[in-house]
């Protein structure tokens, strides 16, 4: 039988559609329990507090805001200059949720979450790509484009310590007790540091730029993930691999990546988000996937996806996520 070019292309197109439909049918990811709009045009950055009480969203067009995640209510609009909308490159909460910090490329503001009032305003020591806050909001760790991460005194000013890489530092994370720091860089390495002494404890090699890191509350585990490359849970003390999480890898899958991660307070579970709408809950000891959700697109009829920017545990059997599409989600 002869198949002309048009018929062959049509057959391939139909086959592709059927294959996609088959994958969707096999995808056992659950939908969100609730969702609400946090921004009209989508988000550039977002973060959730450790307890899931608060969320900060950095809107693409309308600046930043602090949200009460339980009541789905905007509490304060946060921007770095009166009358202007600030594009936040990074946002962070202190472990106790009493303070929050927002960063543009060149400015940093420390805020009180209860009053919404600014505490301090600083000019950044370099182009900021990532940020984390120590307990009590005393210091901010800034991941910079100049190949360093710095421990910045956000209440008094000045750099206390510098941590070096050979590429831009795109991700920084702190343990809940503020003792351990993990940095992820374009130099394809993740490094674990003692934040007080500045000593490098471990260095882990990946095959692409690091984009996501996390440290468990007491510093038992570290999570590192690179673009289109492996994602690993490490033992922070020994530096040995505990578990590798599945992800499609290879240069042909440019966007495959874990875009968000958070350990549970008891250090038994890890929650991750991807740049393809997927949120997953993992058992650290066994490596089993306990649950999976797929966050919705803003317009289901348009061929667009959504990146999971932030995830959090918000109570027994309750979870939160924020997507780049400007939607926030409750998951159960």
XYZ file of C-alpha atoms in Angstrom:
332
model
C 0.000 0.000 0.000
C 1.307 3.473 -0.895
C 0.994 6.313 1.604
C 1.520 9.813 0.265
C 3.401 12.454 2.251
C 0.245 14.166 3.480
C -1.264 10.888 4.665
C 1.993 9.954 6.402
C 2.171 13.300 8.219
C -1.493 13.007 9.184
C -0.911 9.509 10.528
C 2.076 10.688 12.593
C 0.088 13.628 13.958
C -2.841 11.429 14.973
C -0.461 8.903 16.505
C 1.159 11.678 18.530
C -2.211 12.886 19.799
C -3.278 9.368 20.740
C 0.055 8.808 22.489
C -0.390 12.030 24.513
C -3.958 11.047 25.388
C -2.710 7.642 26.450
C -0.100 9.217 28.722
C -2.720 11.517 30.233
C -4.987 8.542 30.862
C -2.129 6.668 32.564
C -1.073 9.659 34.637
C -2.529 8.951 38.064
C -1.729 12.413 39.378
C -4.554 13.891 41.438
C -5.963 17.375 40.835
C -5.643 20.115 43.482
C -8.294 20.243 46.210
C -8.593 24.035 45.860
C -6.997 26.767 43.808
C -7.119 30.557 43.733
C -5.560 33.382 41.784
C -2.566 35.153 43.335
C -1.591 37.171 40.246
C -3.280 37.993 36.956
C -0.312 37.695 34.587
C 1.739 35.008 36.313
C 4.689 34.973 38.699
C 8.419 35.533 38.454
C 9.134 34.172 41.954
C 7.303 32.680 44.954
C 8.016 31.151 48.357
C 6.002 29.506 51.145
C 6.804 29.682 54.862
C 7.903 26.518 56.674
C 4.515 26.109 58.364
C 2.547 26.924 55.217
C 0.891 29.906 56.901
C 2.263 32.545 54.534
C 3.192 32.854 50.905
C 5.015 35.593 48.997
C 4.389 36.007 45.282
C 6.399 38.172 42.919
C 4.041 39.102 40.106
C 5.397 39.684 36.614
C 3.465 42.939 36.225
C 2.086 44.021 39.608
C 4.889 43.702 42.136
C 4.972 41.530 45.252
C 2.508 40.638 47.975
C 2.231 38.629 51.199
C -0.636 36.118 51.413
C -2.412 34.313 54.227
C -2.524 30.858 52.648
C -5.176 29.426 54.983
C -7.649 32.225 54.340
C -6.550 32.712 50.706
C -6.222 36.423 51.481
C -3.744 39.065 50.322
C -2.362 40.750 53.445
C 0.115 43.338 52.150
C 1.474 44.658 48.886
C 5.275 44.770 49.048
C 7.461 46.823 46.715
C 10.870 48.465 47.108
C 9.944 51.948 45.913
C 6.755 53.907 46.437
C 4.617 54.012 43.325
C 6.669 51.347 41.527
C 6.154 47.639 41.002
C 9.295 45.699 41.965
C 10.272 42.587 40.027
C 11.372 40.161 42.736
C 14.187 37.838 41.682
C 13.995 35.983 44.991
C 11.978 35.831 48.206
C 12.494 34.078 51.561
C 11.037 33.535 55.048
C 12.885 33.099 58.315
C 12.309 29.586 59.768
C 9.883 30.976 62.391
C 7.952 32.974 59.738
C 8.371 36.208 61.735
C 10.433 37.839 59.017
C 10.492 37.784 55.240
C 12.921 39.187 52.722
C 12.389 40.260 49.136
C 15.113 40.907 46.595
C 15.291 42.576 43.227
C 18.505 42.297 41.255
C 20.065 45.159 43.230
C 17.996 45.800 46.387
C 16.925 43.846 49.474
C 14.152 44.607 51.981
C 13.542 42.811 55.295
C 9.876 42.815 56.404
C 7.874 41.927 59.508
C 5.181 39.460 58.490
C 2.735 40.361 61.267
C 2.645 44.107 60.530
C 3.835 44.147 56.928
C 6.274 46.906 57.869
C 9.747 47.179 56.303
C 12.585 46.744 58.800
C 15.668 47.445 56.677
C 16.457 48.372 53.083
C 19.836 47.574 51.485
C 21.618 47.875 48.186
C 22.695 44.391 47.114
C 26.412 43.459 46.934
C 25.817 41.943 43.472
C 23.098 40.688 41.147
C 20.886 38.456 43.318
C 19.737 35.111 41.889
C 18.629 33.313 45.069
C 18.136 33.957 48.787
C 17.537 32.286 52.163
C 17.076 33.671 55.715
C 18.666 32.447 58.944
C 16.661 32.029 62.188
C 15.297 35.328 63.565
C 15.939 36.947 60.193
C 19.394 38.094 61.315
C 21.220 37.159 58.114
C 20.378 36.569 54.487
C 22.348 34.167 52.337
C 22.462 35.616 48.832
C 23.296 33.586 45.740
C 24.961 35.993 43.322
C 25.794 36.195 39.641
C 29.445 36.970 40.505
C 30.091 33.264 41.323
C 29.689 33.649 45.085
C 27.141 33.247 47.828
C 27.449 35.645 50.761
C 26.223 35.694 54.339
C 24.825 39.213 54.550
C 23.935 40.932 57.822
C 20.458 42.069 56.837
C 19.848 43.989 60.096
C 23.148 45.852 60.403
C 24.653 45.643 56.931
C 27.868 44.086 55.675
C 29.095 40.720 54.418
C 30.128 38.293 57.168
C 31.286 35.383 54.993
C 31.729 34.457 51.327
C 31.266 31.039 49.708
C 32.814 30.577 46.261
C 31.912 28.740 43.045
C 33.126 28.844 39.447
C 29.742 29.902 38.091
C 26.612 31.862 38.990
C 24.951 30.665 42.216
C 21.332 29.971 41.286
C 20.134 28.228 44.441
C 20.848 28.565 48.165
C 19.155 26.744 51.050
C 19.611 26.625 54.817
C 18.821 23.984 57.401
C 16.106 24.993 59.847
C 18.666 25.411 62.626
C 20.723 27.709 60.400
C 23.916 25.646 60.722
C 24.218 24.195 57.223
C 24.126 25.917 53.839
C 23.865 24.276 50.437
C 24.684 26.233 47.286
C 23.976 25.228 43.684
C 25.805 26.783 40.753
C 26.134 26.984 36.993
C 29.511 25.281 37.468
C 27.464 22.052 37.767
C 28.301 21.504 41.434
C 26.368 21.696 44.678
C 28.361 22.419 47.832
C 27.542 21.948 51.506
C 29.013 24.440 53.970
C 29.315 24.959 57.704
C 27.862 28.452 57.819
C 29.672 29.512 61.010
C 33.188 28.440 60.062
C 32.805 28.759 56.296
C 34.258 25.255 55.867
C 33.213 23.338 52.752
C 31.930 19.958 53.959
C 31.014 18.268 50.661
C 30.890 18.955 46.932
C 28.595 17.006 44.595
C 29.020 16.919 40.836
C 26.108 17.091 38.411
C 25.968 17.129 34.615
C 24.296 20.511 34.198
C 23.615 23.752 36.047
C 22.096 23.412 39.526
C 18.679 24.999 39.875
C 17.109 23.558 43.053
C 18.457 22.739 46.513
C 17.005 21.991 49.949
C 18.272 21.040 53.427
C 16.203 19.214 56.043
C 15.340 20.912 59.336
C 18.097 19.371 61.466
C 20.582 19.111 58.622
C 20.331 15.329 58.135
C 19.604 15.407 54.404
C 20.372 17.581 51.399
C 18.528 17.624 48.074
C 20.174 18.836 44.870
C 18.724 18.930 41.352
C 20.162 20.110 38.052
C 18.557 21.111 34.766
C 17.863 18.024 32.607
C 20.067 15.969 34.926
C 19.873 13.869 38.078
C 18.168 14.860 41.330
C 19.644 13.361 44.491
C 18.976 13.097 48.227
C 22.316 13.059 50.093
C 23.345 12.198 53.631
C 24.690 15.519 54.897
C 27.118 13.949 57.371
C 28.732 11.324 55.139
C 28.120 13.019 51.803
C 26.913 9.722 50.365
C 23.916 9.321 48.083
C 20.735 8.195 49.834
C 18.337 8.229 46.904
C 18.140 9.399 43.276
C 14.739 10.654 42.175
C 13.511 9.818 38.669
C 13.561 12.590 36.087
C 13.879 12.541 32.326
C 17.446 13.520 31.549
C 19.466 14.369 28.484
C 20.174 17.368 26.301
C 17.117 16.641 24.168
C 14.847 17.406 27.131
C 15.907 20.968 27.762
C 13.341 21.797 30.415
C 13.125 18.616 32.496
C 13.823 19.578 36.100
C 12.709 19.678 39.707
C 11.922 23.341 40.270
C 10.977 23.261 43.994
C 11.705 21.065 47.026
C 10.916 20.982 50.752
C 11.684 18.406 53.478
C 9.085 17.651 56.156
C 9.911 18.816 59.678
C 10.372 15.209 60.872
C 12.815 14.610 57.980
C 10.868 11.551 56.788
C 9.419 12.969 53.572
C 10.410 15.192 50.670
C 7.982 17.228 48.597
C 9.034 18.292 45.090
C 7.629 20.312 42.202
C 8.613 20.197 38.532
C 8.494 22.560 35.580
C 5.794 20.357 34.043
C 3.025 20.984 36.625
C 3.818 17.925 38.756
C 3.974 17.893 42.570
C 5.224 14.716 44.258
C 5.552 13.432 47.824
C 8.402 10.987 48.528
C 9.301 8.674 51.398
C 13.009 9.304 52.001
C 13.832 5.925 53.544
C 12.202 3.710 50.907
C 12.245 6.086 47.957
C 8.562 5.354 47.322
C 6.360 7.996 45.734
C 3.552 8.438 48.258
C 1.366 10.887 46.331
C 1.393 12.933 43.159
C -0.668 15.892 41.980
C -0.800 17.849 38.760
C -1.520 21.559 39.132
C -3.862 23.035 36.557
C -2.976 25.363 33.722
C -4.500 28.822 33.842
C -6.165 28.294 30.471
C -6.686 24.604 29.759
C -7.277 25.271 26.051
C -3.909 26.927 25.442
C -0.721 24.879 24.857
C 1.044 26.271 27.916
C 2.348 24.571 31.043
C 3.156 25.810 34.539
C 6.251 25.541 36.672
C 5.852 24.721 40.368
C 7.703 27.562 42.113
C 7.095 26.633 45.766
C 5.823 23.726 47.871
C 5.108 23.318 51.596
C 3.663 21.011 54.242
C 0.703 22.722 55.938
C -0.567 20.137 58.414
C -1.188 16.411 58.589
C -2.107 15.244 55.102
C -2.275 18.814 53.804
C 0.081 20.472 51.344
C 0.484 23.695 49.373
C 1.971 24.721 46.053
C 2.339 27.913 44.018
C 2.653 27.887 40.230
C 4.271 30.274 37.772
C 0.812 30.758 36.242
C -0.197 32.937 39.222
C -2.329 30.260 40.884
C -1.967 28.902 44.421
C -3.099 25.386 45.328
C -4.211 23.339 48.297
C -3.416 19.624 47.944
C -4.601 16.618 49.951
